[in-house]
mmCIF file of C-alpha atoms in Angstrom:
data_model
loop_
_atom_site.group_PDB
_atom_site.id
_atom_site.type_symbol
_atom_site.label_atom_id
_atom_site.label_comp_id
_atom_site.label_asym_id
_atom_site.label_seq_id
_atom_site.Cartn_x
_atom_site.Cartn_y
_atom_site.Cartn_z
ATOM 1 C CA MET A 1 27.216 7.242 -36.827
ATOM 2 C CA ARG A 2 27.756 5.370 -33.556
ATOM 3 C CA THR A 3 30.955 3.567 -32.913
ATOM 4 C CA MET A 4 31.059 0.282 -31.181
ATOM 5 C CA PRO A 5 33.185 0.075 -28.004
ATOM 6 C CA SER A 6 36.353 -1.868 -28.346
ATOM 7 C CA ASP A 7 36.857 -5.098 -26.417
ATOM 8 C CA HIS A 8 39.185 -3.304 -24.021
ATOM 9 C CA GLN A 9 36.626 -0.542 -23.308
ATOM 10 C CA TYR A 10 33.880 -3.117 -22.868
ATOM 11 C CA ARG A 11 35.922 -5.180 -20.392
ATOM 12 C CA THR A 12 36.943 -2.085 -18.411
ATOM 13 C CA HIS A 13 33.352 -0.855 -18.273
ATOM 14 C CA SER A 14 32.148 -4.342 -17.306
ATOM 15 C CA LYS A 15 34.688 -4.591 -14.453
ATOM 16 C CA THR A 16 33.755 -1.118 -13.188
ATOM 17 C CA TYR A 17 30.086 -2.031 -13.339
ATOM 18 C CA LYS A 18 30.670 -5.257 -11.397
ATOM 19 C CA ILE A 19 32.655 -3.406 -8.719
ATOM 20 C CA LYS A 20 29.937 -0.755 -8.395
ATOM 21 C CA MET A 21 27.268 -3.434 -8.086
ATOM 22 C CA ARG A 22 29.243 -5.313 -5.433
ATOM 23 C CA LEU A 23 29.682 -2.095 -3.456
ATOM 24 C CA TYR A 24 25.983 -1.339 -3.832
ATOM 25 C CA TYR A 25 24.986 -4.802 -2.538
ATOM 26 C CA LEU A 26 27.485 -4.573 0.309
ATOM 27 C CA MET A 27 26.088 -1.183 1.352
ATOM 28 C CA MET A 28 22.537 -2.532 1.170
ATOM 29 C CA TYR A 29 23.534 -5.542 3.279
ATOM 30 C CA ILE A 30 25.131 -3.287 5.915
ATOM 31 C CA LEU A 31 22.100 -0.973 5.961
ATOM 32 C CA LEU A 32 19.613 -3.846 6.286
ATOM 33 C CA HIS A 33 21.721 -5.519 8.964
ATOM 34 C CA TRP A 34 21.854 -2.237 10.924
ATOM 35 C CA LYS A 35 18.078 -1.723 10.605
ATOM 36 C CA LEU A 36 17.374 -5.305 11.671
ATOM 37 C CA LYS A 37 19.701 -4.999 14.674
ATOM 38 C CA ARG A 38 18.066 -1.695 15.669
ATOM 39 C CA THR A 39 14.579 -3.201 15.341
ATOM 40 C CA MET A 40 15.596 -6.200 17.426
ATOM 41 C CA MET A 41 17.036 -3.928 20.117
ATOM 42 C CA MET A 42 13.791 -1.914 20.197
ATOM 43 C CA HIS A 43 11.795 -5.148 20.381
ATOM 44 C CA GLU A 44 13.985 -6.415 23.239
ATOM 45 C CA SER A 45 13.579 -3.158 25.181
ATOM 46 C CA ASN A 46 9.786 -3.259 24.634
ATOM 47 C CA GLN A 47 9.748 -6.891 25.701
ATOM 48 C CA GLN A 48 11.738 -6.012 28.839
ATOM 49 C CA LEU A 49 9.290 -3.180 29.598
ATOM 50 C CA ILE A 50 6.368 -5.597 29.248
ATOM 51 C CA LEU A 51 8.155 -8.209 31.376
ATOM 52 C CA ASP A 52 8.896 -5.669 34.120
ATOM 53 C CA GLN A 53 5.280 -4.497 34.080
ATOM 54 C CA LEU A 54 3.910 -8.032 34.333
ATOM 55 C CA LYS A 55 6.378 -8.975 37.083
ATOM 56 C CA SER A 56 5.117 -5.996 39.116
ATOM 57 C CA THR A 57 1.671 -7.631 39.407
ATOM 58 C CA ASP A 58 0.790 -10.142 42.122
ATOM 59 C CA ILE A 59 -0.363 -12.716 39.593
ATOM 60 C CA PHE A 60 2.879 -12.951 37.608
ATOM 61 C CA ARG A 61 5.420 -11.935 40.286
ATOM 62 C CA ASP A 62 6.597 -15.502 40.964
ATOM 63 C CA VAL A 63 6.616 -16.718 37.360
ATOM 64 C CA PRO A 64 10.249 -17.163 36.213
ATOM 65 C CA ASP A 65 11.421 -14.493 33.747
ATOM 66 C CA ASP A 66 12.345 -16.957 31.005
ATOM 67 C CA ILE A 67 8.897 -18.565 31.030
ATOM 68 C CA LEU A 68 7.036 -15.256 31.176
ATOM 69 C CA SER A 69 9.261 -13.855 28.384
ATOM 70 C CA HIS A 70 8.378 -16.845 26.254
ATOM 71 C CA HIS A 71 4.658 -16.120 26.694
ATOM 72 C CA ILE A 72 4.746 -12.337 26.269
ATOM 73 C CA ALA A 73 3.577 -12.767 22.678
ATOM 74 C CA SER A 74 0.297 -14.050 24.155
ATOM 75 C CA PHE A 75 -0.450 -10.548 25.447
ATOM 76 C CA GLN A 76 -2.093 -8.041 23.114
ATOM 77 C CA LEU A 77 -1.420 -4.329 23.517
ATOM 78 C CA HIS A 78 -4.456 -2.049 23.183
ATOM 79 C CA THR A 79 -4.796 1.713 23.454
ATOM 80 C CA ILE A 80 -8.158 2.828 24.827
ATOM 81 C CA ASN A 81 -9.428 6.393 24.400
ATOM 82 C CA ALA A 82 -10.510 8.403 27.441
ATOM 83 C CA GLY A 83 -14.126 7.656 28.378
ATOM 84 C CA ALA A 84 -14.275 4.456 26.330
ATOM 85 C CA PRO A 85 -15.401 1.261 28.035
ATOM 86 C CA ILE A 86 -12.819 -1.516 28.148
ATOM 87 C CA LEU A 87 -15.256 -4.127 29.384
ATOM 88 C CA THR A 88 -18.937 -3.912 30.266
ATOM 89 C CA LYS A 89 -20.905 -5.584 33.046
ATOM 90 C CA GLY A 90 -22.705 -8.623 31.699
ATOM 91 C CA ASP A 91 -20.389 -9.125 28.710
ATOM 92 C CA HIS A 92 -18.785 -12.531 28.252
ATOM 93 C CA GLY A 93 -15.492 -12.596 30.203
ATOM 94 C CA ASP A 94 -12.604 -14.398 28.544
ATOM 95 C CA SER A 95 -9.625 -12.118 29.225
ATOM 96 C CA MET A 96 -7.847 -10.041 31.830
ATOM 97 C CA PHE A 97 -6.089 -6.699 31.464
ATOM 98 C CA VAL A 98 -2.865 -5.245 32.894
ATOM 99 C CA ILE A 99 -2.552 -1.454 32.775
ATOM 100 C CA LEU A 100 0.661 -0.293 31.123
ATOM 101 C CA ASP A 101 -0.140 3.406 31.203
ATOM 102 C CA GLY A 102 -3.172 5.516 32.107
ATOM 103 C CA GLU A 103 -6.058 5.133 34.533
ATOM 104 C CA VAL A 104 -9.122 2.889 34.623
ATOM 105 C CA LYS A 105 -12.311 3.285 36.635
ATOM 106 C CA VAL A 106 -14.080 0.050 37.637
ATOM 107 C CA HIS A 107 -17.718 0.823 38.347
ATOM 108 C CA GLU A 108 -21.310 -0.296 38.398
ATOM 109 C CA HIS A 109 -23.389 2.540 36.970
ATOM 110 C CA ASP A 110 -22.399 5.582 39.084
ATOM 111 C CA PHE A 111 -20.918 3.581 41.975
ATOM 112 C CA VAL A 112 -17.112 3.485 41.611
ATOM 113 C CA LEU A 113 -15.573 0.246 42.886
ATOM 114 C CA ALA A 114 -11.949 1.139 42.159
ATOM 115 C CA HIS A 115 -9.562 3.490 40.371
ATOM 116 C CA LEU A 116 -6.667 1.548 38.868
ATOM 117 C CA GLN A 117 -3.397 2.807 37.426
ATOM 118 C CA ARG A 118 -0.159 1.534 35.904
ATOM 119 C CA GLY A 119 0.723 -1.936 37.141
ATOM 120 C CA HIS A 120 -2.806 -2.767 38.284
ATOM 121 C CA TYR A 121 -4.939 -5.379 36.578
ATOM 122 C CA PHE A 122 -8.628 -6.180 36.234
ATOM 123 C CA GLY A 123 -10.867 -8.796 34.676
ATOM 124 C CA GLU A 124 -8.829 -11.567 36.299
ATOM 125 C CA MET A 125 -11.949 -13.463 37.360
ATOM 126 C CA ALA A 126 -12.347 -14.397 33.683
ATOM 127 C CA LEU A 127 -9.126 -16.403 33.969
ATOM 128 C CA LEU A 128 -10.809 -18.725 36.448
ATOM 129 C CA GLU A 129 -14.066 -19.176 34.587
ATOM 130 C CA GLU A 130 -15.666 -17.648 31.545
ATOM 131 C CA MET A 131 -18.610 -15.918 33.190
ATOM 132 C CA PRO A 132 -20.315 -12.595 32.496
ATOM 133 C CA ARG A 133 -18.383 -9.544 33.700
ATOM 134 C CA THR A 134 -19.397 -8.359 37.172
ATOM 135 C CA ALA A 135 -18.586 -4.672 36.606
ATOM 136 C CA THR A 136 -17.757 -2.142 33.908
ATOM 137 C CA ALA A 137 -14.222 -0.797 33.388
ATOM 138 C CA THR A 138 -13.799 2.555 31.645
ATOM 139 C CA ALA A 139 -10.639 4.410 30.655
ATOM 140 C CA VAL A 140 -10.444 7.678 32.625
ATOM 141 C CA GLU A 141 -7.728 8.965 30.271
ATOM 142 C CA GLU A 142 -6.021 7.470 27.236
ATOM 143 C CA THR A 143 -4.901 4.117 28.577
ATOM 144 C CA LYS A 144 -2.643 1.343 27.298
ATOM 145 C CA VAL A 145 -3.465 -2.151 28.478
ATOM 146 C CA PHE A 146 -2.113 -5.640 27.902
ATOM 147 C CA MET A 147 -4.867 -8.132 27.271
ATOM 148 C CA LEU A 148 -4.434 -11.828 28.064
ATOM 149 C CA PHE A 149 -7.054 -14.307 26.885
ATOM 150 C CA LYS A 150 -8.017 -17.223 29.126
ATOM 151 C CA ILE A 151 -7.207 -19.717 26.361
ATOM 152 C CA LYS A 152 -3.601 -18.428 26.192
ATOM 153 C CA LEU A 153 -3.215 -18.696 29.942
ATOM 154 C CA ASP A 154 -4.758 -22.175 29.876
ATOM 155 C CA SER A 155 -2.081 -23.300 27.421
ATOM 156 C CA LEU A 156 0.612 -21.953 29.782
ATOM 157 C CA LEU A 157 -1.025 -23.735 32.710
ATOM 158 C CA PHE A 158 -1.226 -26.974 30.738
ATOM 159 C CA THR A 159 2.409 -26.883 29.603
ATOM 160 C CA ARG A 160 3.724 -25.660 32.982
ATOM 161 C CA PRO A 161 1.418 -27.031 35.727
ATOM 162 C CA LYS A 162 3.712 -25.831 38.535
ATOM 163 C CA ILE A 163 3.323 -22.254 37.313
ATOM 164 C CA GLY A 164 -0.392 -22.827 36.854
ATOM 165 C CA VAL A 165 -0.773 -23.760 40.500
ATOM 166 C CA ASN A 166 1.182 -20.643 41.492
ATOM 167 C CA ILE A 167 -0.982 -18.344 39.341
ATOM 168 C CA ALA A 168 -4.197 -20.010 40.564
ATOM 169 C CA ALA A 169 -3.035 -19.584 44.181
ATOM 170 C CA GLN A 170 -2.316 -15.896 43.562
ATOM 171 C CA LEU A 171 -5.757 -15.425 42.008
ATOM 172 C CA ALA A 172 -7.375 -17.141 45.007
ATOM 173 C CA LYS A 173 -5.486 -14.847 47.421
ATOM 174 C CA ILE A 174 -6.495 -11.743 45.452
ATOM 175 C CA LEU A 175 -10.151 -12.702 45.273
ATOM 176 C CA SER A 176 -10.166 -13.688 48.961
ATOM 177 C CA ALA A 177 -8.689 -10.313 49.953
ATOM 178 C CA ARG A 178 -11.258 -8.460 47.844
ATOM 179 C CA LEU A 179 -14.128 -10.435 49.351
ATOM 180 C CA ARG A 180 -12.785 -9.844 52.861
ATOM 181 C CA SER A 181 -12.497 -6.091 52.249
ATOM 182 C CA LEU A 182 -16.066 -5.964 50.963
ATOM 183 C CA LEU A 183 -17.370 -7.880 53.977
ATOM 184 C CA GLU A 184 -15.449 -5.673 56.418
ATOM 185 C CA LYS A 185 -16.734 -2.407 54.908
ATOM 186 C CA PRO A 186 -19.512 -0.812 56.908
ATOM 187 C CA SER A 187 -22.761 -0.950 54.975
ATOM 188 C CA GLU A 188 -23.760 2.316 53.359
ATOM 189 C CA ASN A 189 -27.488 2.938 53.814
#
């Protein structure tokens, strides 16, 4: 036969239970707070890495850190396997790429136009106008790239016209230098 706990035993057990539950919730709160803080620190270090990488390119060098930091979420990170095409000549161009890690070969069939590595970018002509790609870009090794869509950049340019003029001027300088280097190369017959 089971005996019922006395009122005193019940109250003592109830108080102990409440204390244990409060300790449990406090420990859970501390653990979650620690995990959240750690995640935020990792996110901030990743964001700083992305910011540093973008600031190392001609296009984004003169964009203030606070504005570029605000728009980092517009960039998508992609990992491309070795030998895989990143963009193909003739495809619709609506984005540019910044290489975070790895190597990219820009080519037209077997003719290699450029080998690009960390900090370099390609596909930037798509930021000026959405036209078919003029070359193919292939990952030489496993490569991580940031991808920025023209529509995201357009929103930055619309909200911050001063920065838009700066980025457009940088793009014009880059394209002018590339054209000049092509015109100055001796023809290969």
